[in-house]
Amino acid sequence: HPHTRTPPELYTVHSRQHQSPLISQSSQMENSTPYFKVASHEAKKGEFKRCLLLYSGGLDTSVMLKWIQEEYECEVVALTIDLGQTADDLPAIREKALTLGAVDAIVYDAKDEFADVLLSEAIKANADYQGGYCLSTPLGRVIISKVAVRIAKEKGCSVIAHGCTGKGNDQVRFEGYITTLDPNMKTIAPVREWGMGRDEEIEYAKKHNIPIKQKKEVPYSWDENMWGNTGEGGEVEDPKEVPKFEAILQWCNTKEKAPDAPELVKIEFFKGVPTAINGEKMKLSALIAAANKVGGKHGVGVFTVIEDRIVGLKVRGVYENPGASLLIAAHRKLEMLVSTREENRLKAILDQEWAYLTYGAKWYDPVMYHILAFTNSNNKKVTGTVTVKLYKGNIDVVAVESPNSLFKSDLATFQRNATFNQNASPGFIELWNLAQKTAFNVFDW
């Protein structure tokens, strides 16, 4: 209506997926649509005095740090969480936040908590979403949200701000988990609210003396933690284009540049969790780092996935999870050795459900507790040693041993033996085939 006043919570949001410098300002403005705050958990100006910002130190969250202070007239506490990412200078990020006006800047080391609480479950659940993605980002969002709510309460913040766009999965994960863990906590998402494209962000940064790191422009964006690295943008987005792996990969050699000789890696497990690699016992976070190093050298765990997002989009990404793929391949074979046919069949179904729930921001849904109960029960016997051969992008499990192995040589061998009663086989076959034979001869399909 022409006489209706624009509410104070109305902003302009640019419909975009990546913070790519190759997206023109004009194209962003063409896709702009009005943004209204409609959810009960979205904080509005004047409702709070202090906000916790999930701060990465990059252009977007640095602009946010200033923008929130101006737009919402509140104090900002910056929180940066260490999940084993390799690209960040965490002390420098903290100093930058304080320089930009944060009343406090916290770097929280969550590596061991991430590994011991979440990645152990990922290994036991053989984490795989739609063909090779070991769910590094969805799992990371669980621990980030958990820590953020904890720190927000400690620092007197009633609102948590994140840097997600309006087209991605992470907005669903952060806001869903934050408000699940504390229904009284509010959130703000500046990228959904403000009317800035990348050029305007850079201009805002210059105006407010926000340091901008000059770097070669690339069309890709990455998100990483110790469990994997996600590459998106550029030609990766278009399924009909061939990804330029040499430019995209950050952790792994291409298959062509991987060593010409294979390497054997031995991994020891106790109750489903890896405890040693090549005979060296270490905590899980360190073991994952070691697995990433050897796996990345041989170019394993690289997947180009055409992926179904929570919000309904079909997208493509390049995923590097060398250590995760190595550990999961080893775990899966060991688990199959110690489990019955029925257990293995049910486990495969529940593993897929676990992956879809984890991807889909449903970590705290009751059904996840039921799945985890079965997964942990089944993994009580997943103890043993697995030998894996790595060679030019391939992971081959070549040997498996366990004190709980269901392989019995006197039963399974094709050599002559007296343990397996072959006289029982014909009667078993007749009864096993009875329903199929009867149905086939009753009705002509």
Short mmCIF file of C-alpha atoms in Angstrom, two decimals:
data_model
loop_
_atom_site.label_atom_id
_atom_site.label_comp_id
_atom_site.label_asym_id
_atom_site.label_seq_id
_atom_site.Cartn_x
_atom_site.Cartn_y
_atom_site.Cartn_z
CA HIS A 1 0.00 0.00 0.00
CA PRO A 2 1.48 3.41 -0.93
CA HIS A 3 0.72 4.90 2.49
CA THR A 4 2.15 1.97 4.52
CA ARG A 5 5.30 2.90 6.41
CA THR A 6 8.35 0.70 5.88
CA PRO A 7 8.94 -1.08 9.18
CA PRO A 8 12.31 -0.45 10.86
CA GLU A 9 13.25 -4.14 10.51
CA LEU A 10 13.00 -4.03 6.68
CA TYR A 11 16.32 -4.33 4.89
CA THR A 12 17.53 -5.20 1.41
CA VAL A 13 19.20 -8.53 0.84
CA HIS A 14 21.14 -9.57 -2.25
CA SER A 15 20.28 -13.04 -3.48
CA ARG A 16 23.68 -14.68 -3.74
CA GLN A 17 25.44 -17.82 -2.71
CA HIS A 18 29.14 -16.93 -2.59
CA GLN A 19 31.18 -13.90 -1.70
CA SER A 20 32.85 -14.10 -5.11
CA PRO A 21 34.63 -11.06 -6.53
CA LEU A 22 33.47 -12.17 -9.96
CA ILE A 23 29.83 -11.40 -9.15
CA SER A 24 29.17 -7.90 -10.38
CA GLN A 25 27.54 -5.27 -8.25
CA SER A 26 24.95 -4.62 -10.94
CA SER A 27 23.88 -8.27 -11.05
CA GLN A 28 23.53 -8.28 -7.26
CA MET A 29 21.35 -5.17 -7.36
CA GLU A 30 19.15 -6.77 -10.02
CA ASN A 31 18.50 -9.71 -7.67
CA SER A 32 17.78 -7.60 -4.59
CA THR A 33 14.52 -8.30 -2.78
CA PRO A 34 13.04 -6.77 0.35
CA TYR A 35 13.89 -8.56 3.58
CA PHE A 36 11.40 -8.74 6.45
CA LYS A 37 12.10 -10.23 9.85
CA VAL A 38 9.30 -12.73 10.38
CA ALA A 39 10.76 -15.41 12.70
CA SER A 40 10.34 -15.08 16.45
CA HIS A 41 14.06 -15.69 17.03
CA GLU A 42 15.22 -12.73 14.87
CA ALA A 43 16.38 -9.88 17.07
CA LYS A 44 15.34 -6.32 16.32
CA LYS A 45 17.03 -3.03 17.01
CA GLY A 46 16.57 -1.78 20.55
CA GLU A 47 15.86 -5.25 21.99
CA PHE A 48 19.42 -5.98 23.14
CA LYS A 49 22.59 -4.29 24.35
CA ARG A 50 25.24 -6.90 23.59
CA CYS A 51 25.72 -9.33 20.72
CA LEU A 52 28.05 -12.30 20.19
CA LEU A 53 29.45 -12.40 16.64
CA LEU A 54 30.80 -15.61 15.11
CA TYR A 55 33.94 -13.99 13.74
CA SER A 56 36.27 -15.39 11.08
CA GLY A 57 38.37 -12.28 10.47
CA GLY A 58 37.45 -12.10 6.79
CA LEU A 59 35.84 -9.23 4.91
CA ASP A 60 32.23 -10.17 5.65
CA THR A 61 32.47 -10.66 9.41
CA SER A 62 34.85 -7.70 9.82
CA VAL A 63 32.31 -5.46 8.10
CA MET A 64 29.63 -7.06 10.28
CA LEU A 65 31.52 -6.22 13.44
CA LYS A 66 31.35 -2.50 12.61
CA TRP A 67 27.92 -2.65 10.97
CA ILE A 68 26.26 -4.29 13.98
CA GLN A 69 27.69 -1.63 16.29
CA GLU A 70 26.29 1.12 14.05
CA GLU A 71 23.01 -0.44 12.96
CA TYR A 72 21.97 -2.01 16.25
CA GLU A 73 23.77 0.41 18.59
CA CYS A 74 25.09 -2.40 20.74
CA GLU A 75 28.33 -3.88 22.02
CA VAL A 76 29.88 -6.78 20.12
CA VAL A 77 31.81 -9.73 21.53
CA ALA A 78 33.76 -11.57 18.81
CA LEU A 79 34.09 -15.36 19.02
CA THR A 80 36.49 -17.34 16.84
CA ILE A 81 36.48 -21.12 17.27
CA ASP A 82 39.48 -23.29 16.47
CA LEU A 83 38.30 -26.52 14.82
CA GLY A 84 41.67 -27.37 13.37
CA GLN A 85 41.39 -25.16 10.29
CA THR A 86 44.74 -24.59 8.60
CA ALA A 87 44.27 -21.22 6.89
CA ASP A 88 43.57 -18.94 9.88
CA ASP A 89 46.03 -16.88 11.96
CA LEU A 90 43.95 -17.00 15.14
CA PRO A 91 45.95 -14.53 17.29
CA ALA A 92 45.87 -11.98 14.43
CA ILE A 93 42.12 -12.49 14.04
CA ARG A 94 41.59 -11.75 17.73
CA GLU A 95 43.66 -8.56 17.55
CA LYS A 96 41.76 -7.43 14.47
CA ALA A 97 38.43 -7.85 16.25
CA LEU A 98 39.59 -5.74 19.18
CA THR A 99 40.92 -3.08 16.82
CA LEU A 100 37.51 -2.91 15.11
CA GLY A 101 35.75 -2.17 18.38
CA ALA A 102 34.82 -5.52 19.88
CA VAL A 103 34.48 -5.19 23.65
CA ASP A 104 35.98 -8.66 23.91
CA ALA A 105 37.49 -11.14 21.45
CA ILE A 106 37.72 -14.81 22.28
CA VAL A 107 39.59 -17.57 20.49
CA TYR A 108 38.19 -20.87 21.74
CA ASP A 109 40.09 -24.12 21.15
CA ALA A 110 37.44 -26.75 20.41
CA LYS A 111 39.62 -29.22 18.49
CA ASP A 112 39.53 -32.02 21.03
CA GLU A 113 35.87 -31.50 21.89
CA PHE A 114 35.03 -31.55 18.18
CA ALA A 115 37.01 -34.73 17.59
CA ASP A 116 36.04 -36.64 20.73
CA VAL A 117 32.33 -35.75 20.84
CA LEU A 118 31.32 -35.39 17.18
CA LEU A 119 33.93 -36.85 14.83
CA SER A 120 34.08 -40.07 16.82
CA GLU A 121 30.37 -40.45 16.09
CA ALA A 122 30.97 -39.59 12.42
CA ILE A 123 33.48 -42.42 12.13
CA LYS A 124 31.19 -44.91 13.87
CA ALA A 125 28.36 -43.83 11.54
CA ASN A 126 30.56 -44.09 8.40
CA ALA A 127 29.69 -40.47 7.57
CA ASP A 128 28.79 -40.04 3.89
CA TYR A 129 26.24 -37.67 2.38
CA GLN A 130 25.30 -38.30 -1.26
CA GLY A 131 28.53 -39.88 -2.37
CA GLY A 132 31.72 -39.03 -0.49
CA TYR A 133 30.98 -35.90 1.56
CA CYS A 134 32.01 -36.72 5.14
CA LEU A 135 29.96 -33.80 6.53
CA SER A 136 32.75 -31.56 7.81
CA THR A 137 30.72 -28.34 7.69
CA PRO A 138 27.45 -29.69 9.16
CA LEU A 139 29.35 -31.30 12.05
CA GLY A 140 31.34 -28.11 12.58
CA ARG A 141 28.14 -26.09 12.86
CA VAL A 142 26.96 -28.33 15.71
CA ILE A 143 30.01 -27.64 17.87
CA ILE A 144 30.20 -23.94 16.90
CA SER A 145 26.58 -23.44 17.94
CA LYS A 146 27.12 -25.30 21.21
CA VAL A 147 30.18 -23.24 22.11
CA ALA A 148 28.55 -19.99 20.96
CA VAL A 149 25.53 -20.45 23.24
CA ARG A 150 27.84 -21.28 26.15
CA ILE A 151 30.06 -18.22 25.60
CA ALA A 152 27.10 -15.91 24.91
CA LYS A 153 25.64 -16.75 28.31
CA GLU A 154 28.99 -16.25 30.02
CA LYS A 155 29.47 -12.84 28.35
CA GLY A 156 25.94 -11.56 28.89
CA CYS A 157 24.93 -11.66 25.23
CA SER A 158 21.28 -12.26 24.39
CA VAL A 159 21.85 -12.32 20.62
CA ILE A 160 24.21 -14.30 18.37
CA ALA A 161 25.13 -13.02 14.89
CA HIS A 162 26.39 -15.21 12.04
CA GLY A 163 27.67 -14.51 8.55
CA CYS A 164 25.49 -16.87 6.49
CA THR A 165 23.63 -15.92 3.34
CA GLY A 166 19.91 -16.47 2.79
CA LYS A 167 20.42 -19.28 0.27
CA GLY A 168 22.63 -21.71 2.17
CA ASN A 169 22.34 -24.51 4.69
CA ASP A 170 24.34 -22.90 7.48
CA GLN A 171 21.72 -20.30 8.37
CA VAL A 172 19.35 -23.21 9.09
CA ARG A 173 21.97 -25.02 11.16
CA PHE A 174 23.13 -22.05 13.24
CA GLU A 175 19.73 -20.58 13.97
CA GLY A 176 18.12 -23.99 14.51
CA TYR A 177 20.79 -25.23 16.91
CA ILE A 178 21.20 -21.94 18.78
CA THR A 179 17.50 -21.61 19.47
CA THR A 180 17.21 -25.32 20.33
CA LEU A 181 20.00 -25.11 22.90
CA ASP A 182 18.58 -21.87 24.33
CA PRO A 183 15.03 -20.96 23.23
CA ASN A 184 15.52 -17.47 24.68
CA MET A 185 18.54 -16.71 22.52
CA LYS A 186 17.93 -14.46 19.49
CA THR A 187 19.93 -14.27 16.26
CA ILE A 188 20.76 -11.77 13.53
CA ALA A 189 22.07 -12.48 10.03
CA PRO A 190 23.53 -9.25 8.61
CA VAL A 191 24.17 -10.67 5.12
CA ARG A 192 20.44 -11.36 4.80
CA GLU A 193 19.66 -7.87 6.03
CA TRP A 194 22.05 -5.39 4.52
CA GLY A 195 22.02 -3.99 1.00
CA MET A 196 25.69 -4.48 0.23
CA GLY A 197 27.39 -6.41 -2.54
CA ARG A 198 31.10 -7.15 -2.39
CA ASP A 199 32.11 -3.82 -3.91
CA GLU A 200 29.97 -2.00 -1.37
CA GLU A 201 31.44 -4.05 1.45
CA ILE A 202 34.94 -3.08 0.35
CA GLU A 203 33.88 0.58 0.20
CA TYR A 204 32.35 0.28 3.68
CA ALA A 205 35.56 -1.31 4.94
CA LYS A 206 37.69 1.51 3.54
CA LYS A 207 35.40 4.14 5.03
CA HIS A 208 35.63 2.52 8.48
CA ASN A 209 39.37 1.73 8.33
CA ILE A 210 38.79 -2.01 8.26
CA PRO A 211 41.98 -3.71 6.99
CA ILE A 212 41.49 -5.57 3.73
CA LYS A 213 43.96 -8.26 2.78
CA GLN A 214 44.86 -7.82 -0.87
CA LYS A 215 44.97 -11.19 -2.62
CA LYS A 216 44.67 -12.60 -6.09
CA GLU A 217 41.03 -12.73 -7.09
CA VAL A 218 39.71 -16.28 -7.43
CA PRO A 219 36.13 -17.42 -8.05
CA TYR A 220 36.23 -20.01 -5.26
CA SER A 221 35.27 -19.96 -1.60
CA TRP A 222 36.33 -22.54 0.97
CA ASP A 223 35.11 -23.70 4.35
CA GLU A 224 37.41 -25.93 6.37
CA ASN A 225 37.95 -27.64 9.67
CA MET A 226 40.02 -30.68 10.63
CA TRP A 227 37.43 -33.06 9.13
CA GLY A 228 37.45 -31.61 5.61
CA ASN A 229 37.60 -28.67 3.22
CA THR A 230 34.71 -27.59 1.00
CA GLY A 231 35.36 -25.77 -2.27
CA GLU A 232 32.59 -23.93 -4.13
CA GLY A 233 32.18 -21.19 -6.72
CA GLY A 234 33.42 -20.60 -10.26
CA GLU A 235 33.02 -23.48 -12.68
CA VAL A 236 32.45 -25.86 -9.73
CA GLU A 237 28.87 -24.56 -9.47
CA ASP A 238 27.93 -25.68 -13.00
CA PRO A 239 27.62 -29.48 -13.34
CA LYS A 240 28.40 -29.36 -17.07
CA GLU A 241 31.81 -27.76 -16.44
CA VAL A 242 34.96 -29.70 -15.49
CA PRO A 243 36.37 -28.49 -12.14
CA LYS A 244 39.92 -27.12 -12.23
CA PHE A 245 41.23 -29.33 -9.46
CA GLU A 246 44.74 -27.90 -9.44
CA ALA A 247 43.27 -24.50 -8.56
CA ILE A 248 40.59 -25.75 -6.17
CA LEU A 249 42.34 -28.36 -4.03
CA GLN A 250 43.91 -26.98 -0.85
CA TRP A 251 44.82 -30.15 1.04
CA CYS A 252 45.22 -32.89 -1.55
CA ASN A 253 47.45 -33.63 -4.48
CA THR A 254 45.68 -34.27 -7.73
CA LYS A 255 45.81 -37.92 -8.71
CA GLU A 256 48.35 -37.06 -11.40
CA LYS A 257 50.70 -35.46 -8.85
CA ALA A 258 50.29 -38.15 -6.19
CA PRO A 259 53.30 -40.43 -5.52
CA ASP A 260 53.96 -43.18 -8.06
CA ALA A 261 54.41 -45.79 -5.31
CA PRO A 262 51.55 -47.05 -3.10
CA GLU A 263 51.71 -46.76 0.69
CA LEU A 264 50.31 -49.09 3.35
CA VAL A 265 48.76 -47.48 6.43
CA LYS A 266 47.74 -49.43 9.54
CA ILE A 267 44.92 -48.07 11.71
CA GLU A 268 43.96 -49.51 15.10
CA PHE A 269 40.41 -49.18 16.45
CA PHE A 270 38.88 -49.60 19.88
CA LYS A 271 35.09 -49.78 20.07
CA GLY A 272 34.77 -48.04 16.71
CA VAL A 273 37.17 -45.17 17.39
CA PRO A 274 40.67 -45.03 15.85
CA THR A 275 43.41 -45.00 18.46
CA ALA A 276 46.67 -45.46 16.53
CA ILE A 277 48.08 -44.98 13.04
CA ASN A 278 51.10 -47.02 11.92
CA GLY A 279 51.61 -48.20 15.47
CA GLU A 280 51.69 -44.74 17.04
CA LYS A 281 48.95 -44.14 19.59
CA MET A 282 47.58 -40.59 19.77
CA LYS A 283 44.47 -38.63 20.66
CA LEU A 284 41.78 -38.50 17.99
CA SER A 285 42.34 -34.90 16.87
CA ALA A 286 46.04 -35.61 16.26
CA LEU A 287 45.26 -38.89 14.52
CA ILE A 288 42.87 -37.14 12.14
CA ALA A 289 45.58 -34.58 11.33
CA ALA A 290 48.02 -37.42 10.60
CA ALA A 291 45.46 -39.16 8.41
CA ASN A 292 44.83 -35.91 6.51
CA LYS A 293 48.56 -35.58 5.82
CA VAL A 294 49.12 -39.07 4.46
CA GLY A 295 45.77 -39.15 2.65
CA GLY A 296 46.29 -35.73 1.09
CA LYS A 297 49.71 -36.80 -0.19
CA HIS A 298 48.11 -39.65 -2.13
CA GLY A 299 45.15 -37.57 -3.34
CA VAL A 300 42.47 -39.64 -1.64
CA GLY A 301 39.12 -38.44 -0.36
CA VAL A 302 38.42 -35.92 -3.14
CA PHE A 303 34.82 -35.95 -4.32
CA THR A 304 32.77 -33.81 -6.69
CA VAL A 305 29.27 -34.05 -5.28
CA ILE A 306 26.00 -32.89 -6.83
CA GLU A 307 24.21 -32.12 -3.64
CA ASP A 308 20.67 -31.50 -2.39
CA ARG A 309 20.61 -28.54 -0.02
CA ILE A 310 18.19 -28.18 2.85
CA VAL A 311 16.60 -25.11 1.25
CA GLY A 312 15.74 -27.00 -1.95
CA LEU A 313 18.64 -26.02 -4.20
CA LYS A 314 20.63 -28.48 -6.30
CA VAL A 315 24.30 -27.48 -6.09
CA ARG A 316 27.76 -28.89 -6.73
CA GLY A 317 30.86 -28.77 -4.56
CA VAL A 318 34.34 -30.23 -4.43
CA TYR A 319 35.02 -31.88 -1.10
CA GLU A 320 38.43 -32.77 0.29
CA ASN A 321 38.26 -35.13 3.25
CA PRO A 322 41.37 -37.30 2.92
CA GLY A 323 41.71 -38.29 6.57
CA ALA A 324 37.99 -38.78 7.06
CA SER A 325 37.69 -40.97 3.96
CA LEU A 326 40.68 -43.06 5.02
CA LEU A 327 39.39 -43.62 8.57
CA ILE A 328 35.82 -44.32 7.46
CA ALA A 329 36.91 -46.83 4.79
CA ALA A 330 38.94 -48.68 7.41
CA HIS A 331 36.16 -48.53 10.00
CA ARG A 332 33.49 -49.75 7.60
CA LYS A 333 35.41 -52.91 6.67
CA LEU A 334 36.26 -53.69 10.30
CA GLU A 335 32.65 -53.18 11.30
CA MET A 336 31.48 -55.54 8.56
CA LEU A 337 33.94 -58.22 9.73
CA VAL A 338 32.56 -58.29 13.28
CA SER A 339 28.85 -57.83 12.45
CA THR A 340 26.22 -60.23 11.16
CA ARG A 341 24.49 -59.87 7.80
CA GLU A 342 21.40 -58.44 9.47
CA GLU A 343 23.44 -55.99 11.54
CA ASN A 344 25.34 -54.81 8.45
CA ARG A 345 22.13 -54.31 6.49
CA LEU A 346 20.43 -52.31 9.24
CA LYS A 347 23.61 -50.34 9.95
CA ALA A 348 23.86 -49.22 6.30
CA ILE A 349 20.27 -47.92 6.43
CA LEU A 350 20.81 -46.09 9.72
CA ASP A 351 24.14 -44.66 8.56
CA GLN A 352 22.34 -43.00 5.65
CA GLU A 353 19.65 -41.66 7.97
CA TRP A 354 22.36 -40.35 10.30
CA ALA A 355 24.03 -38.55 7.38
CA TYR A 356 20.78 -36.93 6.18
CA LEU A 357 19.87 -35.82 9.70
CA THR A 358 23.36 -34.39 10.29
CA TYR A 359 23.34 -32.56 6.96
CA GLY A 360 19.77 -31.38 7.51
CA ALA A 361 20.36 -29.55 10.82
CA LYS A 362 18.63 -32.26 12.91
CA TRP A 363 21.42 -33.21 15.30
CA TYR A 364 19.14 -32.75 18.32
CA ASP A 365 16.07 -34.45 16.85
CA PRO A 366 15.01 -37.40 19.07
CA VAL A 367 15.43 -39.86 16.20
CA MET A 368 19.16 -39.03 16.17
CA TYR A 369 19.45 -40.24 19.77
CA HIS A 370 17.82 -43.53 18.78
CA ILE A 371 20.19 -43.97 15.83
CA LEU A 372 23.22 -43.14 17.97
CA ALA A 373 22.07 -45.69 20.55
CA PHE A 374 22.19 -48.45 17.92
CA THR A 375 25.41 -47.14 16.37
CA ASN A 376 27.26 -47.10 19.70
CA SER A 377 25.88 -50.50 20.70
CA ASN A 378 27.01 -52.03 17.40
CA ASN A 379 30.46 -50.42 17.71
CA LYS A 380 31.21 -52.01 21.09
CA LYS A 381 32.80 -54.91 19.20
CA VAL A 382 34.50 -52.85 16.44
CA THR A 383 38.02 -53.36 17.77
CA GLY A 384 40.98 -54.43 15.66
CA THR A 385 43.57 -53.41 13.08
CA VAL A 386 43.00 -52.45 9.45
CA THR A 387 45.64 -52.19 6.73
CA VAL A 388 44.84 -49.75 3.93
CA LYS A 389 46.67 -49.20 0.64
CA LEU A 390 46.71 -45.63 -0.70
CA TYR A 391 47.57 -45.05 -4.33
CA LYS A 392 46.73 -42.19 -6.67
CA GLY A 393 43.37 -41.28 -5.21
CA ASN A 394 42.35 -44.84 -4.33
CA ILE A 395 41.72 -46.27 -0.87
CA ASP A 396 41.86 -50.07 -0.77
CA VAL A 397 41.37 -51.97 2.47
CA VAL A 398 43.73 -54.92 2.02
CA ALA A 399 43.73 -56.60 5.45
CA VAL A 400 41.45 -56.65 8.51
CA GLU A 401 41.85 -58.43 11.84
CA SER A 402 39.88 -58.40 15.07
CA PRO A 403 39.49 -60.48 18.23
CA ASN A 404 35.75 -60.25 17.52
CA SER A 405 35.98 -61.41 13.89
CA LEU A 406 33.09 -63.56 12.67
CA PHE A 407 35.35 -65.13 10.04
CA LYS A 408 36.10 -68.74 10.98
CA SER A 409 38.59 -70.41 8.70
CA ASP A 410 37.39 -73.93 9.47
CA LEU A 411 33.89 -72.94 8.31
CA ALA A 412 34.59 -70.59 5.42
CA THR A 413 37.49 -72.37 3.70
CA PHE A 414 36.96 -74.12 0.39
CA GLN A 415 39.45 -76.75 1.50
CA ARG A 416 38.09 -80.07 2.72
CA ASN A 417 36.96 -79.91 6.34
CA ALA A 418 34.48 -81.56 8.64
CA THR A 419 33.18 -78.52 10.54
CA PHE A 420 30.58 -77.29 8.05
CA ASN A 421 27.79 -79.85 7.58
CA GLN A 422 27.02 -79.78 3.86
CA ASN A 423 24.28 -82.39 4.33
CA ALA A 424 22.14 -79.61 5.87
CA SER A 425 22.37 -77.39 2.78
CA PRO A 426 19.71 -79.00 0.50
CA GLY A 427 17.00 -78.82 3.17
CA PHE A 428 17.90 -75.21 3.91
CA ILE A 429 17.69 -74.38 0.18
CA GLU A 430 14.25 -75.97 -0.15
CA LEU A 431 12.79 -73.96 2.73
CA TRP A 432 14.62 -70.72 1.80
CA ASN A 433 13.24 -70.89 -1.75
CA LEU A 434 9.71 -72.00 -0.83
CA ALA A 435 7.99 -68.59 -0.90
CA GLN A 436 9.70 -67.51 -4.13
CA LYS A 437 8.90 -70.77 -5.92
CA THR A 438 5.27 -70.75 -4.76
CA ALA A 439 4.62 -67.13 -5.79
CA PHE A 440 6.33 -67.50 -9.17
CA ASN A 441 4.11 -70.46 -10.08
CA VAL A 442 0.85 -68.99 -8.79
CA PHE A 443 0.82 -65.69 -10.73
CA ASP A 444 2.36 -64.78 -14.08
CA TRP A 445 3.97 -61.37 -13.65
#
